[in-house]
XYZ file of C-alpha atoms in Angstrom:
561
model
C 161.216 86.260 -130.800
C 164.399 84.064 -130.625
C 163.714 83.318 -126.843
C 159.966 82.209 -128.213
C 161.259 79.989 -130.691
C 163.796 78.633 -128.478
C 161.295 77.979 -125.366
C 158.627 76.652 -128.197
C 161.456 74.076 -129.538
C 162.355 72.786 -125.931
C 158.629 71.983 -125.255
C 158.479 70.050 -128.623
C 161.430 68.187 -127.757
C 160.159 67.149 -124.273
C 157.166 66.347 -125.752
C 158.518 64.196 -128.334
C 160.819 62.656 -125.897
C 157.781 61.853 -123.731
C 156.333 59.991 -126.756
C 159.250 57.995 -127.234
C 159.406 56.971 -123.676
C 155.942 55.849 -123.837
C 156.189 53.527 -126.757
C 159.471 52.277 -125.366
C 157.739 51.468 -121.903
C 154.789 49.677 -123.845
C 156.695 47.771 -126.055
C 158.657 46.464 -122.694
C 155.306 45.929 -120.792
C 154.071 43.856 -123.675
C 156.949 41.834 -123.805
C 156.971 41.366 -119.839
C 153.387 39.991 -120.653
C 151.281 42.089 -117.801
C 151.303 45.330 -115.893
C 149.498 47.234 -113.337
C 148.547 50.586 -114.850
C 147.956 52.502 -111.715
C 151.073 50.892 -110.041
C 154.744 51.120 -110.203
C 154.979 49.273 -113.742
C 152.383 51.609 -115.129
C 154.200 54.951 -113.907
C 155.893 55.813 -116.932
C 153.201 55.761 -118.919
C 151.265 58.239 -116.536
C 153.919 60.645 -116.381
C 154.302 60.751 -120.151
C 150.910 61.421 -120.543
C 151.063 64.145 -117.930
C 153.977 65.782 -119.726
C 152.573 65.421 -123.154
C 148.740 66.587 -122.272
C 147.501 65.493 -125.564
C 144.707 67.710 -127.066
C 142.168 64.844 -127.122
C 142.454 64.407 -123.583
C 141.958 68.058 -122.590
C 142.146 68.580 -118.592
C 144.083 65.277 -117.864
C 146.805 67.227 -115.592
C 144.217 69.366 -113.855
C 142.109 67.896 -110.772
C 138.719 68.362 -112.328
C 137.699 65.187 -114.311
C 138.203 65.687 -118.173
C 134.465 64.906 -119.439
C 134.995 65.385 -123.568
C 138.230 63.177 -123.537
C 136.053 60.781 -121.350
C 133.345 60.565 -123.760
C 136.220 59.794 -126.571
C 137.672 57.064 -124.804
C 134.561 55.336 -123.844
C 133.422 55.728 -127.500
C 136.402 53.540 -128.372
C 136.348 50.776 -125.589
C 133.946 48.124 -124.941
C 130.844 48.677 -122.761
C 131.452 47.623 -119.206
C 135.139 48.229 -119.156
C 135.039 50.448 -116.269
C 133.769 47.259 -114.266
C 136.493 45.095 -114.955
C 139.704 44.895 -112.621
C 141.500 42.411 -115.322
C 142.060 43.331 -118.996
C 143.252 40.871 -121.094
C 144.441 41.891 -124.478
C 144.374 38.720 -126.910
C 144.881 37.620 -130.492
C 141.780 35.885 -132.386
C 141.836 32.801 -130.109
C 138.302 31.345 -130.974
C 136.121 33.326 -128.615
C 133.665 34.036 -131.572
C 132.928 30.265 -131.629
C 131.923 30.098 -127.938
C 129.060 31.562 -126.267
C 130.772 34.668 -125.221
C 129.106 37.731 -127.027
C 131.095 40.129 -128.754
C 130.751 43.508 -127.613
C 132.079 45.883 -130.518
C 132.884 49.464 -129.309
C 131.038 52.451 -130.779
C 133.867 54.025 -132.872
C 136.591 51.081 -132.884
C 135.876 47.704 -134.898
C 137.400 45.260 -132.748
C 135.985 42.298 -131.033
C 135.881 41.950 -127.202
C 134.328 39.558 -124.545
C 133.427 39.735 -121.249
C 134.531 36.841 -119.600
C 132.885 37.101 -116.155
C 132.181 40.131 -114.010
C 135.760 41.287 -113.516
C 137.642 40.291 -116.744
C 137.090 41.689 -120.310
C 139.197 40.460 -123.207
C 139.809 42.604 -126.008
C 141.134 40.988 -129.384
C 144.189 42.832 -131.013
C 144.112 41.737 -134.550
C 145.426 45.044 -136.113
C 149.006 45.152 -134.986
C 151.040 47.532 -132.737
C 149.057 50.548 -133.286
C 146.136 49.070 -131.919
C 147.975 48.122 -128.612
C 149.333 51.728 -128.403
C 145.878 52.902 -128.944
C 143.997 51.004 -125.991
C 146.798 51.224 -123.648
C 146.890 55.454 -124.022
C 142.986 55.191 -123.561
C 143.481 52.787 -120.537
C 146.211 54.846 -118.801
C 143.730 58.224 -119.466
C 140.623 55.956 -117.933
C 142.491 55.217 -114.732
C 143.808 58.496 -114.312
C 140.629 59.982 -114.322
C 139.077 57.087 -112.009
C 141.632 58.093 -109.551
C 140.416 61.796 -109.940
C 137.063 60.870 -108.973
C 138.493 58.501 -105.781
C 140.401 61.645 -104.608
C 137.538 63.635 -104.475
C 135.074 61.240 -102.649
C 137.422 59.482 -100.237
C 137.583 61.458 -96.446
C 138.984 60.477 -93.169
C 141.779 58.534 -94.708
C 139.668 56.229 -96.584
C 137.400 55.371 -93.791
C 134.261 57.284 -95.242
C 133.231 58.778 -98.399
C 131.398 62.073 -99.166
C 127.777 62.581 -99.145
C 127.646 63.039 -102.883
C 129.062 59.555 -103.295
C 126.770 57.884 -101.289
C 123.970 59.489 -102.999
C 125.689 58.324 -106.503
C 125.691 54.737 -105.027
C 122.280 54.629 -104.217
C 121.210 56.238 -107.593
C 122.953 53.436 -109.408
C 121.422 50.515 -107.693
C 117.873 51.605 -108.298
C 115.972 50.299 -111.585
C 115.248 53.152 -113.326
C 115.308 57.269 -112.523
C 112.913 59.779 -112.470
C 113.604 62.914 -114.331
C 113.769 64.979 -110.799
C 115.786 62.160 -109.507
C 118.248 62.445 -112.298
C 118.925 66.046 -111.858
C 119.450 65.676 -108.509
C 122.240 62.860 -108.666
C 123.573 64.937 -111.844
C 124.112 67.890 -109.191
C 125.817 65.744 -106.597
C 128.154 63.947 -109.116
C 128.926 67.607 -110.789
C 130.106 68.382 -106.949
C 133.007 65.468 -106.848
C 133.910 65.755 -110.802
C 134.736 69.569 -110.285
C 132.462 70.335 -113.090
C 129.178 72.781 -113.193
C 125.664 71.124 -113.235
C 125.161 72.674 -116.606
C 128.394 70.805 -117.816
C 127.508 67.355 -116.282
C 124.006 67.948 -117.449
C 124.792 68.561 -121.280
C 127.299 65.287 -121.346
C 124.894 62.713 -119.495
C 123.012 61.923 -122.618
C 126.030 61.637 -124.704
C 127.230 58.738 -122.998
C 123.535 56.947 -122.948
C 122.778 53.662 -124.889
C 119.399 52.314 -125.978
C 119.465 49.916 -123.359
C 120.728 52.466 -120.414
C 119.782 55.955 -120.235
C 121.897 56.888 -117.136
C 124.952 55.037 -118.363
C 126.838 58.185 -117.773
C 126.298 57.964 -113.969
C 127.247 54.070 -113.841
C 130.295 54.928 -115.923
C 131.546 57.581 -113.407
C 130.497 55.144 -110.104
C 132.335 52.063 -110.847
C 135.541 54.267 -112.455
C 135.499 55.706 -108.715
C 134.673 52.465 -106.995
C 137.544 50.761 -108.894
C 140.121 53.170 -107.952
C 138.635 53.263 -104.404
C 139.373 49.289 -104.108
C 142.863 49.874 -105.301
C 143.698 52.417 -102.579
C 141.955 50.961 -99.921
C 142.113 47.342 -100.386
C 144.889 47.128 -102.568
C 143.089 45.235 -105.503
C 144.929 46.736 -108.457
C 143.669 46.581 -111.846
C 145.991 44.487 -114.247
C 146.381 44.664 -118.027
C 147.782 41.210 -119.240
C 148.787 40.243 -122.785
C 147.966 36.823 -123.919
C 151.002 34.269 -124.861
C 149.358 33.827 -128.281
C 149.256 37.469 -129.046
C 152.676 37.740 -127.807
C 153.702 34.942 -130.554
C 151.867 36.225 -133.319
C 152.174 39.952 -133.364
C 154.237 41.051 -136.496
C 153.848 37.807 -138.251
C 151.389 39.050 -140.905
C 148.911 36.318 -140.119
C 145.699 38.226 -140.420
C 146.870 40.442 -143.464
C 148.031 36.991 -145.351
C 144.678 35.678 -144.955
C 142.989 38.860 -145.975
C 144.743 39.077 -149.195
C 144.815 35.600 -150.150
C 141.003 35.682 -150.074
C 140.987 38.985 -152.283
C 143.554 37.060 -154.567
C 141.048 33.971 -154.602
C 138.159 36.010 -155.215
C 139.876 37.799 -158.369
C 140.610 34.251 -159.464
C 137.604 32.690 -159.333
C 136.065 35.574 -161.222
C 138.829 35.576 -163.818
C 139.988 38.809 -163.039
C 143.708 38.110 -162.375
C 145.201 38.978 -165.495
C 143.108 42.449 -165.953
C 144.392 45.772 -165.023
C 143.903 46.504 -161.395
C 143.367 49.779 -159.341
C 143.680 49.461 -155.715
C 141.965 52.375 -153.640
C 141.931 52.527 -149.775
C 138.646 54.276 -148.705
C 135.700 53.913 -146.999
C 132.708 51.399 -148.103
C 130.454 53.991 -149.803
C 132.041 56.540 -151.706
C 133.356 54.693 -154.727
C 130.079 52.838 -155.119
C 128.085 55.689 -154.725
C 129.796 57.867 -157.072
C 129.692 55.241 -159.680
C 126.051 53.934 -159.049
C 123.900 56.232 -156.946
C 122.472 58.858 -159.616
C 121.313 55.822 -161.648
C 120.134 53.579 -158.897
C 118.219 56.437 -157.362
C 117.274 58.105 -160.824
C 113.286 57.902 -159.600
C 113.767 58.805 -155.749
C 116.121 61.729 -155.997
C 115.804 62.863 -159.795
C 115.803 66.627 -158.958
C 118.669 66.547 -156.471
C 122.227 67.350 -157.363
C 124.832 64.704 -156.853
C 125.982 66.188 -153.931
C 122.697 66.359 -152.394
C 122.462 62.564 -153.370
C 125.570 61.591 -151.398
C 124.255 63.656 -148.153
C 120.824 61.798 -148.404
C 123.277 58.573 -148.326
C 125.284 59.674 -145.737
C 122.507 59.894 -143.364
C 122.047 56.373 -141.532
C 118.219 56.974 -141.394
C 118.047 56.683 -145.298
C 118.932 52.627 -144.784
C 116.488 51.608 -147.741
C 118.239 54.094 -150.065
C 121.515 52.482 -149.481
C 120.450 49.314 -149.875
C 119.247 50.079 -153.663
C 122.338 51.688 -154.472
C 124.188 48.453 -153.265
C 121.799 45.909 -155.105
C 122.189 47.957 -158.170
C 126.199 47.816 -157.447
C 126.064 43.998 -157.183
C 123.956 43.752 -160.436
C 126.566 45.884 -162.321
C 129.740 44.316 -161.363
C 130.364 44.734 -157.961
C 131.793 41.921 -155.577
C 131.707 42.413 -151.605
C 134.214 40.838 -149.453
C 132.917 41.227 -145.863
C 136.198 40.273 -143.515
C 136.647 37.110 -141.883
C 140.287 37.267 -141.827
C 140.591 39.380 -138.541
C 141.792 42.550 -139.980
C 138.164 44.344 -139.819
C 138.958 45.608 -143.390
C 135.866 44.792 -145.983
C 136.559 44.924 -149.723
C 135.062 45.734 -153.027
C 135.861 44.864 -156.332
C 134.546 46.430 -159.370
C 134.847 44.602 -162.669
C 133.800 47.900 -164.727
C 133.241 45.647 -168.033
C 130.103 44.775 -166.579
C 128.874 48.217 -166.014
C 126.475 49.563 -168.440
C 127.265 52.515 -169.902
C 123.998 54.409 -169.019
C 124.373 53.410 -165.160
C 127.720 54.952 -164.718
C 128.582 58.695 -164.780
C 132.193 57.845 -165.960
C 133.173 57.108 -169.234
C 134.043 53.051 -169.444
C 135.935 51.776 -172.239
C 134.680 48.267 -172.966
C 137.937 47.109 -174.531
C 140.150 48.002 -171.557
C 138.030 47.968 -168.309
C 139.947 48.408 -165.458
C 139.294 46.127 -161.998
C 139.249 48.371 -158.877
C 139.510 46.962 -155.454
C 138.524 49.245 -152.676
C 140.019 48.260 -149.143
C 138.294 49.871 -145.945
C 140.462 51.896 -143.803
C 143.565 50.349 -142.213
C 144.751 51.191 -138.922
C 148.406 52.532 -138.158
C 151.125 49.956 -138.870
C 148.477 47.588 -139.937
C 148.425 49.536 -143.283
C 151.956 48.430 -144.076
C 151.154 44.438 -143.324
C 147.695 44.739 -145.535
C 149.358 46.329 -148.555
C 152.548 44.400 -148.418
C 150.496 41.128 -148.541
C 148.124 42.436 -151.132
C 151.034 43.729 -153.719
C 152.872 39.785 -153.156
C 152.409 37.570 -156.116
C 149.454 34.836 -155.792
C 150.874 31.480 -156.037
C 148.075 28.928 -157.139
C 148.808 25.447 -158.388
C 152.668 25.636 -158.295
C 152.509 28.910 -160.625
C 153.596 32.427 -159.193
C 151.020 35.434 -160.765
C 152.136 38.740 -160.630
C 149.499 41.750 -160.137
C 148.992 44.169 -162.931
C 148.709 46.811 -160.363
C 148.404 50.243 -162.498
C 147.872 52.801 -159.429
C 147.303 52.957 -155.768
C 145.071 55.701 -154.386
C 144.878 56.301 -150.879
C 142.319 58.269 -149.607
C 141.354 59.144 -145.738
C 140.847 61.450 -142.902
C 143.773 63.634 -141.275
C 144.384 66.049 -138.793
C 145.225 69.446 -140.520
C 147.550 72.096 -139.197
C 146.468 75.365 -141.402
C 142.897 75.021 -142.434
C 139.642 73.508 -140.711
C 137.215 70.762 -141.028
C 136.377 69.440 -144.239
C 139.358 71.198 -146.257
C 141.553 68.917 -148.118
C 145.285 68.071 -147.671
C 147.399 66.489 -150.946
C 150.883 65.307 -149.714
C 154.231 65.555 -151.459
C 155.948 63.332 -148.838
C 155.113 61.550 -145.749
C 157.213 61.790 -142.515
C 157.474 59.070 -139.739
C 157.055 60.550 -136.439
C 159.854 59.702 -134.066
C 162.330 58.633 -136.802
C 164.208 60.377 -139.626
C 162.256 58.225 -142.113
C 160.500 60.072 -144.822
C 158.726 59.201 -147.996
C 158.588 61.384 -151.019
C 155.516 60.831 -153.111
C 155.191 61.496 -156.771
C 151.535 62.200 -156.082
C 149.328 61.747 -159.376
C 146.838 63.951 -157.485
C 147.647 67.613 -157.354
C 146.370 71.144 -156.056
C 144.965 71.881 -159.436
C 142.589 69.059 -159.586
C 140.573 69.847 -156.452
C 140.816 73.548 -156.404
C 138.070 75.653 -157.375
C 135.592 73.618 -156.083
C 134.975 75.621 -152.723
C 137.121 73.975 -150.462
C 140.458 75.192 -149.299
C 143.261 72.636 -150.645
C 146.721 72.408 -149.058
C 149.797 70.844 -150.585
C 152.940 69.821 -148.350
C 154.081 67.055 -146.363
C 152.192 64.756 -144.035
C 153.323 63.433 -140.720
C 152.384 59.837 -139.965
C 151.929 59.536 -136.234
C 152.549 56.642 -133.941
C 148.995 57.468 -132.297
C 146.482 60.670 -132.667
C 145.700 60.318 -129.094
C 149.239 61.611 -127.977
C 149.708 64.789 -130.183
C 150.007 67.918 -128.233
C 150.332 71.433 -129.700
C 154.222 71.957 -129.115
C 155.209 69.065 -131.456
C 152.733 69.589 -134.157
C 153.312 73.468 -134.354
C 157.132 72.467 -134.479
C 156.287 70.458 -137.632
C 154.266 73.189 -139.185
C 156.512 75.939 -138.781
C 159.966 74.481 -139.350
C 161.263 73.706 -142.808
C 159.313 70.212 -142.506
C 156.412 72.081 -143.855
C 153.666 69.672 -142.274
C 150.141 70.529 -143.129
C 148.460 67.697 -141.464
C 148.686 64.317 -139.575
C 147.249 61.053 -140.272
C 148.302 57.382 -138.937
C 149.031 55.199 -142.347
C 150.632 57.125 -145.100
C 154.183 56.083 -144.524
C 153.062 52.566 -144.046
C 151.345 52.519 -146.979
C 154.157 54.451 -148.983
C 156.548 52.215 -147.262
C 155.119 48.681 -148.745
C 154.592 50.188 -152.229
C 158.266 51.411 -152.449
C 159.269 48.306 -151.414
C 156.992 45.829 -153.833
C 157.827 48.468 -156.912
C 161.231 49.651 -156.428
C 163.167 46.632 -154.473
C 161.226 43.458 -155.020
C 159.747 43.739 -158.290
C 156.271 42.325 -156.959
C 154.465 45.061 -159.230
C 155.582 47.276 -161.738
C 157.907 50.119 -160.875
C 156.117 52.816 -162.275
C 152.755 52.235 -160.472
C 150.709 55.423 -160.420
C 150.138 56.427 -156.663
C 147.677 59.043 -155.455
C 147.077 60.514 -151.607
C 144.717 62.937 -150.747
C 143.352 63.602 -147.373
C 140.056 65.397 -145.981
C 140.312 67.152 -142.648
C 138.496 65.736 -139.799
C 139.812 68.087 -137.129
C 142.463 70.696 -136.420
C 144.273 69.642 -133.318
C 145.981 73.272 -133.078
C 142.759 75.068 -132.443
C 140.824 74.467 -128.974
C 137.367 73.070 -129.671
C 138.326 71.219 -132.980
C 140.125 68.436 -132.324
C 138.954 64.874 -132.399
C 137.177 64.801 -129.376
C 135.109 67.713 -130.135
C 133.020 65.302 -132.163
C 132.618 64.042 -136.038
C 132.308 66.044 -139.461
C 128.643 65.558 -139.944
C 127.848 66.572 -143.665
C 130.757 68.739 -143.843
C 132.977 65.807 -144.782
C 130.555 64.568 -147.735
C 131.778 67.188 -150.435
C 135.746 66.723 -149.688
C 134.780 62.806 -149.656
C 133.316 62.806 -152.847
C 135.331 65.501 -154.703
C 138.364 63.411 -153.841
C 136.649 60.348 -154.820
C 135.502 61.482 -158.146
C 138.924 63.047 -159.128
C 140.682 59.476 -158.047
C 137.823 57.697 -160.612
C 138.333 60.537 -163.261
C 142.307 59.556 -163.753
C 141.498 55.826 -163.226
C 139.115 55.945 -166.127
C 141.102 58.370 -168.363
C 142.521 56.766 -171.284
C 146.342 58.382 -170.854
C 146.204 57.840 -167.062
C 147.066 61.235 -166.424
């Protein structure tokens, strides 16, 4: 048993050191201004990733190509990235006012621009965490591309396998018949090191409305770019624009974002009202307040949960629009982001909510104002919350916001339960440091228990990037006296900003109420249950709305408990 513990701890320490090396390397490369991912300058990142073998990236250290990890990464990078030799990370530098059409990845809100056939620009406006996220994904992508190259290049780089030649002919065709498609998939499976059945199953997952055979093209361009690196010495290069390097860490986007919110509060005479800030999605608070009343005719025989499940289905766009219109006529103000943070905001003036149109008891005399901000990304949580809690300056006067509570609801990886379970943190521990932030959490396990969902209480680890986590580190945190029940990317950053504003800087009242709750999106300790295995589907609806209801109940209770 002792030997096992020593070995487990040793692996965890080795993995932790690999993460530390990766982040030191990425900061160095950023300061340098450019690097070649598959050259000497990118070697440290590659070696660290091989040491870590993150759960999300699956079989990265094996010869076969990792398809589940490839799908996860491709969904978070712009369409066409595999075709580009030059990838330029920029700040918001005016491309939105040009002829370049923004490309927004399927599962990451960031603007990207295809400059020409060889260059992709990726706008970074969400801080260092976004840079780490992009560089990690690119490193994985290029590693997989070299696996393809090694499988298809023969005779010392003078020729290619028959399978590769068949794929090359196929991607140059305008379209493929079903028989042709199945034949090409068979050839591709040979050099990917995967079975025909596996590749056939993944093929449609990469498809878009415009390109049914996008998967084949991704594989081809990844392989061909890697071949050019080896045969023609045309290395792929990642660069960081001078403006991005200058602006990073200056809170430029967070300040723009926060000022627009405060100006909106001032324009609507809400600055002197009691404020409650909620970090959540853009639907759960609005639907919890208004969905029943807005859809009383359409879904009158449906339960609350059934209504929420209907609204979570993208096919029910008309119902969503009706709830939104009802909310707008009952005190909701929507602020679409124009700052570059990619964080939209809703402001609810609850004094304008008609009592019969809301499932909560709203006091007309002391109606709170609720500010709902969309999810931040990693370190961006500190920047946005820090700026939002600062006093508002107007016409030479300084207005301190009357922030009564701050609630953080989000998705997180769970270490003890499964998808859809709930985690209530007692503290946030920042990975890679000794920093820890105990929380006097107003949400307790007892508030959420007894609703058919498992609820766990303990510490949460705020990780530098979910894509770097491996089992050894997570198991160590879970089984040690740190008592970690889950992992996420924003909690410590939020709490750092809240503590600074309330305990040190005096920007908000020192006894501001704080609430944290997370619902499990995955369990990275279980094979097949990582983020790369897919989304929550409807299993995330119940915990999302249960947490939302409990937050709102505490906001609207007269005693504030």
